[in-house]
């Protein structure tokens, strides 16, 4: 068999939620390149050959998002063959929970545009990330509810 039959990439995705005045919000970043340029997506990055998935996620949280402390748990792996128009990409999704007191995103200090959106009022979301957000809410509703948030459809 040819190696190209096994050619794929692996990415770490973060579904980071916070409860703000009883409103559940998710952190999204604006995509600046095609495909889905201008859409909002879950934070994440492709995994390099010399890093583990855990290192990838931790580095993204600290270096790109500027978040120093949050609850983090691996939730699900998404492997649909057609989930990314750029090629075969398998995503490992992590649930992150953060309280508003800990959360101090300094947007002016970051290279990426990021925003918190109520899960009931999301902007245009790229890739399969809307489905990932919904599934993450459903799988971990008890943890999120523990953060004093009320989930729609829970």
Coordinates of N, CA and C in Angstrom, one line a residue:
X1 N 0.8 -1.2 0.0 CA 0.0 0.0 0.0 C 0.9 1.2 0.0
X2 N 0.4 2.2 -0.7 CA 1.1 3.5 -0.8 C 0.9 4.3 0.5
X3 N 1.9 5.1 0.9 CA 1.8 5.9 2.1 C 0.7 6.9 2.0
X4 N 0.5 7.4 0.8 CA -0.5 8.5 0.6 C -1.9 8.0 1.1
X5 N -2.2 6.7 1.2 CA -3.4 6.2 1.7 C -3.5 6.5 3.2
X6 N -2.4 6.8 3.8 CA -2.4 7.0 5.3 C -2.1 8.5 5.6
X7 N -2.1 9.3 4.6 CA -1.7 10.7 4.8 C -2.9 11.5 5.5
X8 N -2.7 12.0 6.7 CA -3.7 12.8 7.4 C -2.9 13.7 8.4
X9 N -3.7 14.7 8.9 CA -3.1 15.6 9.9 C -4.0 15.4 11.2
X10 N -3.4 15.8 12.3 CA -4.1 15.7 13.6 C -4.1 17.1 14.1
X11 N -5.2 17.5 14.7 CA -5.3 18.9 15.3 C -5.9 18.8 16.7
X12 N -5.5 19.7 17.5 CA -6.1 19.8 18.8 C -7.1 21.0 18.8
X13 N -8.3 20.7 19.2 CA -9.4 21.8 19.3 C -9.8 22.0 20.7
X14 N -10.1 23.2 21.0 CA -10.6 23.6 22.4 C -12.0 24.2 22.4
X15 N -12.8 23.5 23.1 CA -14.2 24.1 23.3 C -14.2 24.7 24.8
X16 N -13.8 26.0 24.8 CA -13.7 26.6 26.1 C -15.0 27.4 26.4
X17 N -15.6 27.0 27.6 CA -16.9 27.6 28.0 C -16.7 28.4 29.3
X18 N -17.5 29.4 29.4 CA -17.6 30.1 30.7 C -19.0 30.6 30.9
X19 N -19.4 30.7 32.2 CA -20.7 31.2 32.5 C -20.6 32.6 33.0
X20 N -21.3 33.5 32.3 CA -21.2 34.9 32.6 C -22.6 35.4 32.9
X21 N -22.9 35.7 34.1 CA -24.3 36.1 34.6 C -25.3 35.1 34.1
X22 N -25.1 33.8 34.3 CA -26.0 32.7 33.9 C -26.1 32.5 32.4
X23 N -25.3 33.2 31.6 CA -25.3 32.9 30.2 C -24.0 32.1 29.8
X24 N -24.3 31.0 29.2 CA -23.1 30.1 28.8 C -22.5 30.7 27.5
X25 N -21.2 30.9 27.5 CA -20.5 31.4 26.4 C -19.4 30.5 26.0
X26 N -19.0 30.5 24.7 CA -18.0 29.7 24.1 C -17.0 30.7 23.5
X27 N -15.7 30.4 23.6 CA -14.6 31.2 23.0 C -14.4 30.7 21.6
X28 N -14.4 31.7 20.6 CA -14.2 31.4 19.2 C -13.1 32.4 18.7
X29 N -12.4 32.0 17.7 CA -11.4 32.9 17.0 C -11.8 33.1 15.6
X30 N -11.5 34.3 15.0 CA -11.9 34.6 13.7 C -10.8 34.0 12.7
X31 N -11.3 33.3 11.7 CA -10.4 32.7 10.7 C -10.0 33.7 9.7
X32 N -8.7 33.8 9.4 CA -8.2 34.9 8.5 C -7.7 34.3 7.2
X33 N -7.8 33.0 7.0 CA -7.4 32.4 5.7 C -8.6 31.5 5.2
X34 N -8.5 31.2 3.9 CA -9.5 30.3 3.3 C -9.1 28.9 3.7
X35 N -10.0 28.0 3.8 CA -11.4 28.2 3.6 C -12.0 28.8 4.9
X36 N -13.2 29.3 4.8 CA -13.9 29.9 5.9 C -13.3 31.2 6.4
X37 N -12.7 31.9 5.5 CA -12.1 33.2 5.9 C -13.2 34.1 6.4
X38 N -13.0 34.7 7.6 CA -14.0 35.6 8.2 C -15.0 34.9 9.1
X39 N -15.1 33.6 9.0 CA -15.9 32.8 9.9 C -15.2 32.7 11.3
X40 N -16.0 32.3 12.2 CA -15.5 32.0 13.6 C -15.3 30.5 13.8
X41 N -14.2 30.1 14.4 CA -13.9 28.7 14.7 C -13.5 28.5 16.1
X42 N -13.5 27.2 16.5 CA -12.9 26.9 17.8 C -11.4 27.1 17.8
X43 N -10.8 27.5 18.9 CA -9.4 27.7 18.9 C -8.7 26.3 18.8
X44 N -7.6 26.3 18.1 CA -6.9 25.0 18.0 C -5.8 25.1 16.9
X45 N -5.0 24.1 16.8 CA -3.9 24.1 15.9 C -3.5 22.7 15.5
X46 N -2.8 22.6 14.3 CA -2.3 21.3 13.9 C -1.2 20.9 14.8
X47 N -1.1 19.6 15.0 CA 0.0 19.0 15.9 C 1.2 18.8 15.1
X48 N 2.3 19.3 15.6 CA 3.6 19.2 14.9 C 4.2 17.8 15.2
X49 N 5.1 17.3 14.4 CA 5.7 16.0 14.5 C 6.4 15.8 15.8
X50 N 6.9 16.9 16.4 CA 7.7 16.8 17.6 C 7.0 17.2 18.9
X51 N 5.6 17.2 18.9 CA 4.9 17.5 20.1 C 3.8 16.5 20.3
X52 N 3.4 16.4 21.5 CA 2.2 15.5 21.9 C 1.0 16.4 21.8
X53 N -0.2 15.7 21.8 CA -1.5 16.4 21.7 C -1.6 17.3 23.0
X54 N -1.1 16.8 24.1 CA -1.2 17.5 25.4 C -0.3 18.8 25.3
X55 N 0.9 18.7 24.7 CA 1.7 19.8 24.6 C 1.1 20.9 23.6
X56 N 0.5 20.4 22.5 CA -0.1 21.2 21.6 C -1.2 22.1 22.2
X57 N -2.1 21.4 23.0 CA -3.2 22.1 23.6 C -2.7 23.1 24.7
X58 N -1.8 22.6 25.5 CA -1.2 23.5 26.6 C -0.5 24.7 26.0
X59 N 0.3 24.5 25.0 CA 1.0 25.7 24.3 C 0.0 26.6 23.7
X60 N -1.1 26.1 23.1 CA -2.1 27.0 22.5 C -2.8 27.8 23.5
X61 N -3.2 27.2 24.6 CA -3.9 27.9 25.7 C -3.0 29.0 26.3
X62 N -1.7 28.7 26.6 CA -0.9 29.7 27.2 C -0.4 30.7 26.3
X63 N 0.2 30.3 25.1 CA 0.9 31.2 24.2 C -0.1 32.0 23.3
X64 N -1.1 31.4 22.8 CA -1.9 32.1 21.8 C -3.1 32.8 22.5
X65 N -3.7 32.1 23.5 CA -4.9 32.6 24.1 C -4.6 33.4 25.4
X66 N -3.4 33.2 26.0 CA -3.1 33.9 27.2 C -3.8 33.5 28.4
X67 N -4.4 32.3 28.4 CA -5.1 31.8 29.6 C -4.1 31.0 30.4
X68 N -4.0 31.3 31.7 CA -3.1 30.6 32.5 C -3.6 29.5 33.3
X69 N -5.0 29.5 33.5 CA -5.5 28.4 34.4 C -7.0 28.1 34.0
X70 N -7.3 26.9 33.7 CA -8.6 26.5 33.4 C -8.8 25.0 33.6
X71 N -10.0 24.5 33.8 CA -10.3 23.1 33.9 C -10.2 22.6 32.4
X72 N -9.5 21.4 32.2 CA -9.3 20.9 30.9 C -9.5 19.4 30.9
X73 N -10.3 18.9 29.9 CA -10.5 17.4 29.8 C -10.7 17.1 28.3
X74 N -10.0 16.0 27.9 CA -10.2 15.5 26.5 C -11.6 14.9 26.4
X75 N -12.4 15.3 25.4 CA -13.8 14.9 25.3 C -14.1 13.9 24.2
X76 N -13.6 14.2 22.9 CA -14.0 13.4 21.8 C -13.0 13.6 20.7
X77 N -13.0 12.6 19.8 CA -12.2 12.6 18.6 C -13.1 12.7 17.4
X78 N -12.9 13.6 16.5 CA -13.7 13.8 15.3 C -12.9 13.4 14.1
X79 N -13.4 12.4 13.3 CA -12.6 11.8 12.3 C -13.4 11.6 11.0
X80 N -14.5 12.4 10.8 CA -15.2 12.3 9.5 C -14.2 12.6 8.4
X81 N -14.3 11.8 7.3 CA -13.4 11.9 6.2 C -13.5 13.3 5.5
X82 N -14.6 13.9 5.5 CA -14.8 15.2 4.8 C -15.0 16.4 5.7
X83 N -14.5 16.3 6.9 CA -14.7 17.4 7.9 C -13.9 18.7 7.6
X84 N -12.9 18.5 6.8 CA -12.0 19.7 6.4 C -11.8 19.7 4.9
X85 N -12.1 20.8 4.2 CA -11.9 20.9 2.8 C -10.5 20.9 2.4
X86 N -9.6 21.2 3.3 CA -8.1 21.3 3.0 C -7.5 19.9 2.8
X87 N -8.1 18.9 3.3 CA -7.6 17.5 3.3 C -8.0 16.8 4.6
X88 N -7.5 15.6 4.8 CA -7.9 14.8 5.9 C -7.3 15.3 7.2
X89 N -8.2 15.7 8.1 CA -7.8 16.2 9.4 C -8.6 15.6 10.5
X90 N -8.0 14.9 11.4 CA -8.6 14.3 12.6 C -8.5 15.3 13.7
X91 N -9.6 15.6 14.4 CA -9.5 16.5 15.5 C -9.7 15.9 16.9
X92 N -8.9 16.2 17.8 CA -9.1 15.8 19.2 C -9.6 17.0 20.0
X93 N -10.8 16.9 20.5 CA -11.5 18.0 21.1 C -11.3 18.0 22.7
X94 N -11.0 19.1 23.2 CA -10.8 19.2 24.7 C -11.9 20.2 25.2
X95 N -12.5 19.9 26.3 CA -13.4 20.8 27.0 C -12.6 21.6 28.0
X96 N -12.8 22.9 27.9 CA -12.2 23.8 28.9 C -13.2 24.6 29.6
X97 N -13.1 24.7 30.9 CA -14.1 25.5 31.7 C -13.3 26.6 32.4
X98 N -13.8 27.8 32.4 CA -13.1 28.9 33.0 C -14.1 29.8 33.7
X99 N -13.8 30.3 34.8 CA -14.7 31.3 35.5 C -14.4 32.7 35.0
X100 N -15.3 33.6 35.1 CA -15.1 35.0 34.6 C -14.1 35.7 35.4
X101 N -13.8 35.3 36.7 CA -12.8 36.0 37.5 C -11.4 35.7 37.0
X102 N -11.2 34.4 36.7 CA -9.9 34.0 36.2 C -9.7 34.5 34.8
X103 N -10.7 34.7 34.0 CA -10.6 35.1 32.6 C -10.3 36.5 32.4
X104 N -9.1 36.8 31.9 CA -8.7 38.1 31.5 C -8.0 38.1 30.2
X105 N -8.8 37.9 29.1 CA -8.2 37.9 27.8 C -7.7 39.3 27.4
X106 N -6.5 39.4 27.1 CA -6.0 40.7 26.7 C -5.9 40.7 25.1
X107 N -7.0 41.1 24.5 CA -7.1 41.0 23.0 C -6.0 41.8 22.3
X108 N -5.6 43.0 22.9 CA -4.7 43.8 22.3 C -3.3 43.2 22.2
X109 N -3.0 42.2 23.1 CA -1.7 41.5 23.1 C -1.7 40.3 22.3
X110 N -2.7 39.9 21.6 CA -2.8 38.7 20.9 C -2.7 38.9 19.4
X111 N -2.2 37.9 18.7 CA -2.1 37.9 17.2 C -3.4 37.5 16.6
X112 N -4.3 36.9 17.3 CA -5.6 36.4 16.8 C -6.8 37.2 17.4
X113 N -7.8 37.3 16.6 CA -9.0 37.9 17.0 C -9.9 36.9 17.7
X114 N -10.3 37.1 18.9 CA -11.1 36.1 19.6 C -12.2 36.8 20.4
X115 N -13.3 36.1 20.6 CA -14.5 36.7 21.2 C -15.2 35.6 21.9
X116 N -15.9 36.0 23.0 CA -16.9 35.1 23.7 C -18.2 35.3 23.1
X117 N -18.9 34.2 22.8 CA -20.3 34.3 22.2 C -21.2 33.4 23.0
X118 N -22.4 33.9 23.3 CA -23.4 33.1 23.9 C -23.7 31.9 23.0
X119 N -23.8 30.7 23.6 CA -24.1 29.5 22.8 C -25.4 29.6 22.1
X120 N -26.3 30.4 22.6 CA -27.6 30.6 21.9 C -27.6 31.6 20.8
X121 N -26.5 32.3 20.6 CA -26.4 33.3 19.6 C -25.0 33.3 18.9
X122 N -24.7 32.3 18.2 CA -23.4 32.1 17.6 C -23.3 32.8 16.2
X123 N -22.2 33.3 15.9 CA -22.0 33.9 14.5 C -21.8 32.7 13.5
X124 N -21.5 33.1 12.3 CA -21.1 32.1 11.3 C -19.9 31.3 11.7
X125 N -20.1 30.0 11.9 CA -19.1 29.1 12.4 C -18.6 28.2 11.3
X126 N -17.3 28.1 11.1 CA -16.7 27.3 10.0 C -16.5 25.8 10.4
X127 N -16.2 25.0 9.4 CA -16.0 23.6 9.5 C -17.2 22.9 10.2
X128 N -16.9 21.9 11.0 CA -17.9 21.2 11.7 C -18.0 21.7 13.2
X129 N -17.5 22.8 13.4 CA -17.3 23.3 14.8 C -18.6 23.6 15.5
X130 N -19.7 24.0 14.8 CA -21.0 24.1 15.4 C -21.5 22.8 16.0
X131 N -21.3 21.7 15.2 CA -21.6 20.4 15.7 C -20.8 20.0 16.9
X132 N -19.5 20.3 16.9 CA -18.6 20.0 18.0 C -19.0 20.8 19.2
X133 N -19.4 22.0 19.1 CA -19.8 22.8 20.2 C -21.1 22.2 20.9
X134 N -22.0 21.8 20.0 CA -23.3 21.2 20.5 C -23.0 19.9 21.2
X135 N -22.2 19.1 20.6 CA -21.9 17.8 21.2 C -21.1 17.9 22.5
X136 N -20.2 18.9 22.6 CA -19.5 19.1 23.8 C -20.4 19.6 24.9
X137 N -21.3 20.4 24.6 CA -22.3 20.9 25.6 C -23.1 19.7 26.1
X138 N -23.6 18.8 25.2 CA -24.4 17.7 25.6 C -23.6 16.7 26.4
X139 N -22.4 16.4 26.1 CA -21.5 15.4 26.8 C -21.1 15.8 28.1
X140 N -21.0 17.1 28.3 CA -20.5 17.6 29.6 C -21.4 18.6 30.3
X141 N -22.7 18.4 30.1 CA -23.6 19.4 30.6 C -23.5 19.4 32.2
X142 N -23.2 18.3 32.8 CA -23.2 18.3 34.2 C -22.0 19.1 34.7
X143 N -20.9 19.1 34.1 CA -19.7 19.9 34.5 C -20.0 21.3 34.2
X144 N -20.6 21.6 33.1 CA -20.9 23.0 32.7 C -21.9 23.6 33.7
X145 N -22.9 22.8 34.0 CA -24.0 23.2 35.0 C -23.3 23.4 36.3
X146 N -22.3 22.7 36.6 CA -21.6 22.9 37.9 C -21.0 24.2 38.0
X147 N -20.7 24.8 36.8 CA -20.1 26.1 36.7 C -21.3 27.2 36.8
X148 N -22.5 26.8 37.2 CA -23.6 27.6 37.4 C -24.1 28.2 36.1
X149 N -24.1 27.4 35.1 CA -24.7 27.8 33.8 C -25.9 26.9 33.4
X150 N -26.9 27.5 32.8 CA -28.0 26.8 32.4 C -27.9 26.5 30.9
X151 N -28.0 25.3 30.5 CA -27.8 24.9 29.1 C -29.1 24.8 28.4
X152 N -29.2 25.4 27.2 CA -30.4 25.1 26.3 C -30.4 23.6 26.0
X153 N -31.5 23.0 25.9 CA -31.6 21.6 25.4 C -31.0 20.6 26.4
X154 N -30.9 21.0 27.7 CA -30.3 20.1 28.7 C -31.3 19.5 29.5

